[in-house]
PDB file of C-alpha atoms in Angstrom:
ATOM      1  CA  UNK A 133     -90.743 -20.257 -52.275  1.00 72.00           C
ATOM      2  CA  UNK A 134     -91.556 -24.232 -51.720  1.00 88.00           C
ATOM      3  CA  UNK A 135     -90.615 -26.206 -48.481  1.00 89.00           C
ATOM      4  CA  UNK A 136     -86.748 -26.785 -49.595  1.00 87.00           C
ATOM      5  CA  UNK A 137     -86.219 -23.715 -50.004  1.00 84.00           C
ATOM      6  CA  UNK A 138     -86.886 -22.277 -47.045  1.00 84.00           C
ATOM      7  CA  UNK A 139     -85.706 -24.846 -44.934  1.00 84.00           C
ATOM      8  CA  UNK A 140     -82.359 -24.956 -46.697  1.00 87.00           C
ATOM      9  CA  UNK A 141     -81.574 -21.335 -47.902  1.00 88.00           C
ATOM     10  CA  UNK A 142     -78.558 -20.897 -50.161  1.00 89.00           C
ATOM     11  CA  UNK A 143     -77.325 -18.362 -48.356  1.00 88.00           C
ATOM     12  CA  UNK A 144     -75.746 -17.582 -44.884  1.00 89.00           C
ATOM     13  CA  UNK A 145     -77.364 -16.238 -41.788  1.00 87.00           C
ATOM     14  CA  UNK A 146     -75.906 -16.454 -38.323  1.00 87.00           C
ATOM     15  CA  UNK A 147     -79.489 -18.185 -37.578  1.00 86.00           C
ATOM     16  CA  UNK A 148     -79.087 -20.935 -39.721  1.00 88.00           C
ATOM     17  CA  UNK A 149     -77.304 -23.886 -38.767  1.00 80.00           C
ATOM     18  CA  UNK A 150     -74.077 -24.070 -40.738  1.00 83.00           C
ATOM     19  CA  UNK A 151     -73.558 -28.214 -41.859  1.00 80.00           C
ATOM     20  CA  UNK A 152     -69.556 -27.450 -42.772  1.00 79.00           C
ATOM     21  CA  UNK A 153     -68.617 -27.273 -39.096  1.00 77.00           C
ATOM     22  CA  UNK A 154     -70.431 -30.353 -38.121  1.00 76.00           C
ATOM     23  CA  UNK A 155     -68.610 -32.826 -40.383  1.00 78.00           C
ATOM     24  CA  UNK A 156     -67.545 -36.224 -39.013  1.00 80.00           C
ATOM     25  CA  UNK A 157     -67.837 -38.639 -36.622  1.00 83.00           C
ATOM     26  CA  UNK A 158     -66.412 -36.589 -33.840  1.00 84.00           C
ATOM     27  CA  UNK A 159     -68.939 -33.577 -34.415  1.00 81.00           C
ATOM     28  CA  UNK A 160     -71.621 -36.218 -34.367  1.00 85.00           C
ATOM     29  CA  UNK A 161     -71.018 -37.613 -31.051  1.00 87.00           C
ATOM     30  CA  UNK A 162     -70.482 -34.060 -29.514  1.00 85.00           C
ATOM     31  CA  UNK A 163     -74.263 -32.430 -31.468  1.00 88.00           C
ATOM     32  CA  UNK A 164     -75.760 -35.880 -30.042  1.00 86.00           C
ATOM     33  CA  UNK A 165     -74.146 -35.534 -26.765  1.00 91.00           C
ATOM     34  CA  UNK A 166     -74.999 -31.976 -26.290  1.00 90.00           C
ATOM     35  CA  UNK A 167     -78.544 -32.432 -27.504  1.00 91.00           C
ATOM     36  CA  UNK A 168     -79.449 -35.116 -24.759  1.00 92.00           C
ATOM     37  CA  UNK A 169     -77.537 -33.153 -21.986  1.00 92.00           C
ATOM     38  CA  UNK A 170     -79.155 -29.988 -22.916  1.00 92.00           C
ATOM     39  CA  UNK A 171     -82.992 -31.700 -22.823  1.00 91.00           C
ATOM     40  CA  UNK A 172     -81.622 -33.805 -19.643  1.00 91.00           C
ATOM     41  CA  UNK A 173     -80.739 -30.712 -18.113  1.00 91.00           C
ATOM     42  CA  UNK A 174     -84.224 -28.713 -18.918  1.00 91.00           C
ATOM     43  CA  UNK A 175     -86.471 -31.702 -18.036  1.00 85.00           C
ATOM     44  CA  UNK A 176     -88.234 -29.792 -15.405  1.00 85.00           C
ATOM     45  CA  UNK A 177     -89.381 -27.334 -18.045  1.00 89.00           C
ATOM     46  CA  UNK A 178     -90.642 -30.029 -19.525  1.00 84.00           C
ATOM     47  CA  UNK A 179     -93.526 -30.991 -17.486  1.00 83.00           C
ATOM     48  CA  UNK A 180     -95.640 -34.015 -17.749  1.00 80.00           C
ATOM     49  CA  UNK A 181     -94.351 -34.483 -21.525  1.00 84.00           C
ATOM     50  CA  UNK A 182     -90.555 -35.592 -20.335  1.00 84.00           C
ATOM     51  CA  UNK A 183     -92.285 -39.071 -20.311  1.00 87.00           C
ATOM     52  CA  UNK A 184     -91.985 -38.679 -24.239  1.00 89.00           C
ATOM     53  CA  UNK A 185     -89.132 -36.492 -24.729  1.00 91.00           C
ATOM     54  CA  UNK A 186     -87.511 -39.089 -22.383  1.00 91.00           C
ATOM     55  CA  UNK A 187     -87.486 -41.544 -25.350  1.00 92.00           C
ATOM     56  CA  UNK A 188     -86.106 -39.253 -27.060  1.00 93.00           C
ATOM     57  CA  UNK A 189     -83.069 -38.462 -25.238  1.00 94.00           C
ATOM     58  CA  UNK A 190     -82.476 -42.406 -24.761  1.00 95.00           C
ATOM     59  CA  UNK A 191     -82.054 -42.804 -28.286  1.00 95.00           C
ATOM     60  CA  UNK A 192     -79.403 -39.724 -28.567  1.00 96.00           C
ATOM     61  CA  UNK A 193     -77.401 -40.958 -25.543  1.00 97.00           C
ATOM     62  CA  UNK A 194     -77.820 -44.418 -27.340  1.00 97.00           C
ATOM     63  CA  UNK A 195     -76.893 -42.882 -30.610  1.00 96.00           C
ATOM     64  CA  UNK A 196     -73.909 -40.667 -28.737  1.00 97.00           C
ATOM     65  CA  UNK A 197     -72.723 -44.481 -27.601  1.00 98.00           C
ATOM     66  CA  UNK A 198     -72.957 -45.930 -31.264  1.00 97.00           C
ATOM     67  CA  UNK A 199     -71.003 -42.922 -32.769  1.00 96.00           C
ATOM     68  CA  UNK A 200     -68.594 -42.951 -30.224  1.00 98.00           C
ATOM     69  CA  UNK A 201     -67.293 -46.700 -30.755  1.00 98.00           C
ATOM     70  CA  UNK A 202     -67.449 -45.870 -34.851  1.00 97.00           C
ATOM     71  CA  UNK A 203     -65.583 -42.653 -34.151  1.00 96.00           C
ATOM     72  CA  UNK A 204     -62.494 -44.611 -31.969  1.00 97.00           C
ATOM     73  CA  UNK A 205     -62.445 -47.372 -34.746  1.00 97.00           C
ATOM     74  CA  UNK A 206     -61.636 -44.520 -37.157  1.00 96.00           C
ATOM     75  CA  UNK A 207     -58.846 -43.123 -35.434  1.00 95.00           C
ATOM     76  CA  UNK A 208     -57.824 -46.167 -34.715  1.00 96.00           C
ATOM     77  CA  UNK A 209     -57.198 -47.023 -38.192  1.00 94.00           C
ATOM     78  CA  UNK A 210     -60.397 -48.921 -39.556  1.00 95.00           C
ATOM     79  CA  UNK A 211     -61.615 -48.006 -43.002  1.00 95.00           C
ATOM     80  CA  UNK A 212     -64.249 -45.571 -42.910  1.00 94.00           C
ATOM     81  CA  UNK A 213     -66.699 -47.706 -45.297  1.00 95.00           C
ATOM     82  CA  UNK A 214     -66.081 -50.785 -43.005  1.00 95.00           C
ATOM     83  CA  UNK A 215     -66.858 -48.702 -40.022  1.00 96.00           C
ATOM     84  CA  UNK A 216     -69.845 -47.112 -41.687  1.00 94.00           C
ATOM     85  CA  UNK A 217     -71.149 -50.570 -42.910  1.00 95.00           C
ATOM     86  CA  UNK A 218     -70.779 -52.243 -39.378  1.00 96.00           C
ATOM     87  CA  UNK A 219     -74.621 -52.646 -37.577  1.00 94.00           C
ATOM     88  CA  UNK A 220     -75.831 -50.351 -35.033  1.00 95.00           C
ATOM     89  CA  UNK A 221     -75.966 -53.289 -32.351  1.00 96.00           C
ATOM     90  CA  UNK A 222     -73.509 -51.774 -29.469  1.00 98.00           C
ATOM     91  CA  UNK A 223     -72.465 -55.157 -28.785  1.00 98.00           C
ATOM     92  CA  UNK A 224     -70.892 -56.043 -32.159  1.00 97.00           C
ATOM     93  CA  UNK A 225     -69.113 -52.866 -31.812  1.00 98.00           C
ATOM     94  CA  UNK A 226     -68.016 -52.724 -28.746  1.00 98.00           C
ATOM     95  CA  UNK A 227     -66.516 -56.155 -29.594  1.00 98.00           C
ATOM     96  CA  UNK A 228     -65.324 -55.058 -32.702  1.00 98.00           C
ATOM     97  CA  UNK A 229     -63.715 -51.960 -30.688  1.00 98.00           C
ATOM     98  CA  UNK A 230     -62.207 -54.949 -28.275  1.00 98.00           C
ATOM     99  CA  UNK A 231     -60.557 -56.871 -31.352  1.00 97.00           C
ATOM    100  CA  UNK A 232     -58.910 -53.469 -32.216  1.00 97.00           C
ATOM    101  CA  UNK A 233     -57.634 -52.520 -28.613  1.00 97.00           C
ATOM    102  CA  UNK A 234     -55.980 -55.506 -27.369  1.00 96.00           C
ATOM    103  CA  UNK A 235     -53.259 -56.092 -30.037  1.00 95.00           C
ATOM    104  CA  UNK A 236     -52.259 -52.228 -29.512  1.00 93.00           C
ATOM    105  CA  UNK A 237     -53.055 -52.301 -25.365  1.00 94.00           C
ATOM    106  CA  UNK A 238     -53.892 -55.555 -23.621  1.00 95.00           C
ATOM    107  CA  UNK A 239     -53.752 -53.896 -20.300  1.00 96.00           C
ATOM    108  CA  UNK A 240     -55.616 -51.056 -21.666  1.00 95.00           C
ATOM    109  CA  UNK A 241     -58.611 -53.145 -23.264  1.00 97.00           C
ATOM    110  CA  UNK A 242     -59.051 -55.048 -19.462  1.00 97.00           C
ATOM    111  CA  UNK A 243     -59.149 -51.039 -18.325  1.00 97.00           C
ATOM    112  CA  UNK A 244     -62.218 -50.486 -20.668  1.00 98.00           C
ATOM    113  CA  UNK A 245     -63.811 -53.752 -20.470  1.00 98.00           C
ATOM    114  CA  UNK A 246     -63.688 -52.976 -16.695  1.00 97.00           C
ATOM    115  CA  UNK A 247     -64.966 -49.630 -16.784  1.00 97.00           C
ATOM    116  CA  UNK A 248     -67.295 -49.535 -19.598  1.00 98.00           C
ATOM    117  CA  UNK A 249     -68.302 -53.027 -20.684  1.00 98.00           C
ATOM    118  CA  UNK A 250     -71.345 -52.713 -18.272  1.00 98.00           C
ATOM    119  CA  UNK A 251     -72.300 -49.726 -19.528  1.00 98.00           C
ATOM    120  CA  UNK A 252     -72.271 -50.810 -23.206  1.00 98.00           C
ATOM    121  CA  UNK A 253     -74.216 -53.878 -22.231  1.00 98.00           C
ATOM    122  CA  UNK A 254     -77.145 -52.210 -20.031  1.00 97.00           C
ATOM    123  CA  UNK A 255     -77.553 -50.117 -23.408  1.00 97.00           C
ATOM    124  CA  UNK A 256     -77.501 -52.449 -25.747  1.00 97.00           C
ATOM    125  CA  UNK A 257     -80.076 -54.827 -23.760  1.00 96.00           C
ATOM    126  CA  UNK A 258     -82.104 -52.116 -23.574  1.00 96.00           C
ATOM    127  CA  UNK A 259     -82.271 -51.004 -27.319  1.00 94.00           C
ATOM    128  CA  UNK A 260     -80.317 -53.403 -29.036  1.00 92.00           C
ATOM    129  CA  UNK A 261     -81.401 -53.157 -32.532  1.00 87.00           C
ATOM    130  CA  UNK A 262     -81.620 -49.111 -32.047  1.00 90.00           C
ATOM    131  CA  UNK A 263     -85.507 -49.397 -32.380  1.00 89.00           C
ATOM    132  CA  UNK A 264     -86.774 -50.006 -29.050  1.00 90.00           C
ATOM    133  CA  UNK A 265     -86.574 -46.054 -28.042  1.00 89.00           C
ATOM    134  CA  UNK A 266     -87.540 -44.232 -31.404  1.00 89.00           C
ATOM    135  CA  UNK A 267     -90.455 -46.468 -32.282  1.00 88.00           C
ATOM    136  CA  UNK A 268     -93.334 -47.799 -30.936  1.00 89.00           C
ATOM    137  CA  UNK A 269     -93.451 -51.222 -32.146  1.00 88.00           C
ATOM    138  CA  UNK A 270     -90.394 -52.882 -33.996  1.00 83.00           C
ATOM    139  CA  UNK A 271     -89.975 -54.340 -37.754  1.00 85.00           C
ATOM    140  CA  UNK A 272     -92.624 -57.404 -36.649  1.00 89.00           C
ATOM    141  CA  UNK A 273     -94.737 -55.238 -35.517  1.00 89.00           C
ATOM    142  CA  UNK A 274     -94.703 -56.325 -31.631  1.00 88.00           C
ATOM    143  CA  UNK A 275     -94.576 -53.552 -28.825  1.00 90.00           C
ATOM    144  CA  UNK A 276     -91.666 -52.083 -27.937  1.00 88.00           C
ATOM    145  CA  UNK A 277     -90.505 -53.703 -25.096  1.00 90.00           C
ATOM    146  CA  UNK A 278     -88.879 -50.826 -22.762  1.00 91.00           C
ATOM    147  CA  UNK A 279     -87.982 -50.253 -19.309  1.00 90.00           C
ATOM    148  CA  UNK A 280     -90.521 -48.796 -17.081  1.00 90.00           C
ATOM    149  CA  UNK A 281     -88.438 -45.955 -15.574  1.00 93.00           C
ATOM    150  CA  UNK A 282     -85.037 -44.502 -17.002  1.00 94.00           C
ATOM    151  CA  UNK A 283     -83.195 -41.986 -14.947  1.00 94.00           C
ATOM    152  CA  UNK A 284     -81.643 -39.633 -17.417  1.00 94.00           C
ATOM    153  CA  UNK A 285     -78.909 -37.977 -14.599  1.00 94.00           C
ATOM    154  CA  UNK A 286     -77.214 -41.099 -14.530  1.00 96.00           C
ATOM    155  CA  UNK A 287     -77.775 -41.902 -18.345  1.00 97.00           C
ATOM    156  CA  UNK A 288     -76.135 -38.588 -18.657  1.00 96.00           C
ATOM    157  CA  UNK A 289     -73.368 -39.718 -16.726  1.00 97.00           C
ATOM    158  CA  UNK A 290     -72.640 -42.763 -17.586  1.00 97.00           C
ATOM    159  CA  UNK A 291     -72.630 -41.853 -21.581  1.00 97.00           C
ATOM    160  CA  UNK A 292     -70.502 -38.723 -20.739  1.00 97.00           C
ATOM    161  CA  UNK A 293     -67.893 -40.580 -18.856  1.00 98.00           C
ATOM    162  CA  UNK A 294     -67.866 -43.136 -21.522  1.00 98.00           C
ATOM    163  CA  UNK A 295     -67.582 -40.596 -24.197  1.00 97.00           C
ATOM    164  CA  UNK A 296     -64.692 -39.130 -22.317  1.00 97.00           C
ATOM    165  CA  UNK A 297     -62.986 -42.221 -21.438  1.00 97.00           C
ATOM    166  CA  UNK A 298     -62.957 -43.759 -24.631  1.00 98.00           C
ATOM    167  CA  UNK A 299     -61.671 -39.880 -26.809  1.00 96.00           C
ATOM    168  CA  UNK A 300     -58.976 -39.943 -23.763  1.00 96.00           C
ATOM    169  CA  UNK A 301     -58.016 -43.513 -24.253  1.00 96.00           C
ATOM    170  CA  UNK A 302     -57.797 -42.845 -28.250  1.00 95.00           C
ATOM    171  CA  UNK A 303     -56.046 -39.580 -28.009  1.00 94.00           C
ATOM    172  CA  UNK A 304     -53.372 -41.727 -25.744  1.00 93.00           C
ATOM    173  CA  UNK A 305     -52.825 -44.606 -28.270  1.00 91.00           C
ATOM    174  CA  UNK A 306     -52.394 -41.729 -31.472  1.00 87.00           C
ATOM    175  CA  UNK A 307     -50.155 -39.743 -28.928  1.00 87.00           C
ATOM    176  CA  UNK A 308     -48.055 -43.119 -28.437  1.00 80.00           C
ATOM    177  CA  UNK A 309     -47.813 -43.885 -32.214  1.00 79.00           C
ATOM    178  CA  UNK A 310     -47.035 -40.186 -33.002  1.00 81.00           C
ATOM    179  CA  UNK A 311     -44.381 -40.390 -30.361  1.00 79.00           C
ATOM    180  CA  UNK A 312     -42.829 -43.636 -32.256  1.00 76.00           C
ATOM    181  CA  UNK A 313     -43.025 -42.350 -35.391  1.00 76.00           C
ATOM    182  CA  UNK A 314     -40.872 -39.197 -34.064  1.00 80.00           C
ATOM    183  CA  UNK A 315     -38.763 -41.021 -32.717  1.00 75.00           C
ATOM    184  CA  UNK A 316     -37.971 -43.798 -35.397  1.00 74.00           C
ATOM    185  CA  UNK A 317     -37.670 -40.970 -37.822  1.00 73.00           C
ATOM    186  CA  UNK A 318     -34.148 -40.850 -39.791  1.00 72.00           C
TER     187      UNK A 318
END
């Protein structure tokens, strides 16, 4: 049996992870999400090597951030393909994101901005091109330029409440046009 084949079996086991349930942008941000708050959480197991897993859980809270926007600009109505095509720079996203909001929720968008632009903007100043934290040196070949300390409790937090902030604010704008469309039905 060759390396394929054992690594992805053609049959089921309740040990093997099962890629039908994970479909989609939402089951991306929550595998992402989960992964980084499950290392964050067992860092002290971890030992002297959370230095480098520490990278690692940067770039899945990064990632968690970057599927989040994509995920909102979906159910907000933007073509998949679009969405898929756009860059993995959290700024043109989150502006993106911005240029979606405000026509549906002026008040709304000044919420976000309020609560979360900072947020998006420490991360994507740290990592904008989504290189910084999985590689050592980037596409010129010049160190990675990172920050010398990262706390990952308040990474944790501050990605969580984003993720929940921006789901809850979603949920509320497809509750509001499902409410319309009930009620401007004949």
């Amino acid at each position: 049996m060759g390396a394929a084949d054992d690594i992805f079996p053609s049959h089921q086991s309740p040990a093997f992870v099962q890629t039908r349930w994970s479909e989609g942008w939402g089951y991306a941000v929550i595998g992402f999400g989960s992964a980084a708050r499950m290392l964050t959480e067992q860092r002290a197991k971890m030992h002297a090597s959370v230095d480098q897993i520490g990278l690692a859980i940067f770039f899945l809270q990064r990632h968690r951030v970057e599927l989040v926007l994509k995920h909102a600009l979906v159910l907000l109505g933007e073509d998949v393909e679009a969405v898929a095509k756009l860059p993995h720079r959290l700024d043109v996203l989150w502006r993106r994101f911005g240029q979606v909001v405000r026509p549906l929720d002026p008040k709304g968008w000044r919420y976000l901005e309020g609560e979360f632009g900072d947020f998006v903007e420490a991360i994507h100043k740290a990592d904008e091109g989504s290189f910084t934290y999985r590689y050592p040196v980037n596409r010129e070949g010049e160190e990675s330029k990172r920050a010398p300390f990262i706390d990952l409790d308040a990474l944790e937090r501050y990605a969580e409440r984003f993720d929940l902030g921006i789901s809850g604010f979603v949920d509320w704008i497809d509750e509001g046009r499902r409410e319309a469309e009930w009620h401007n039905q004949p």
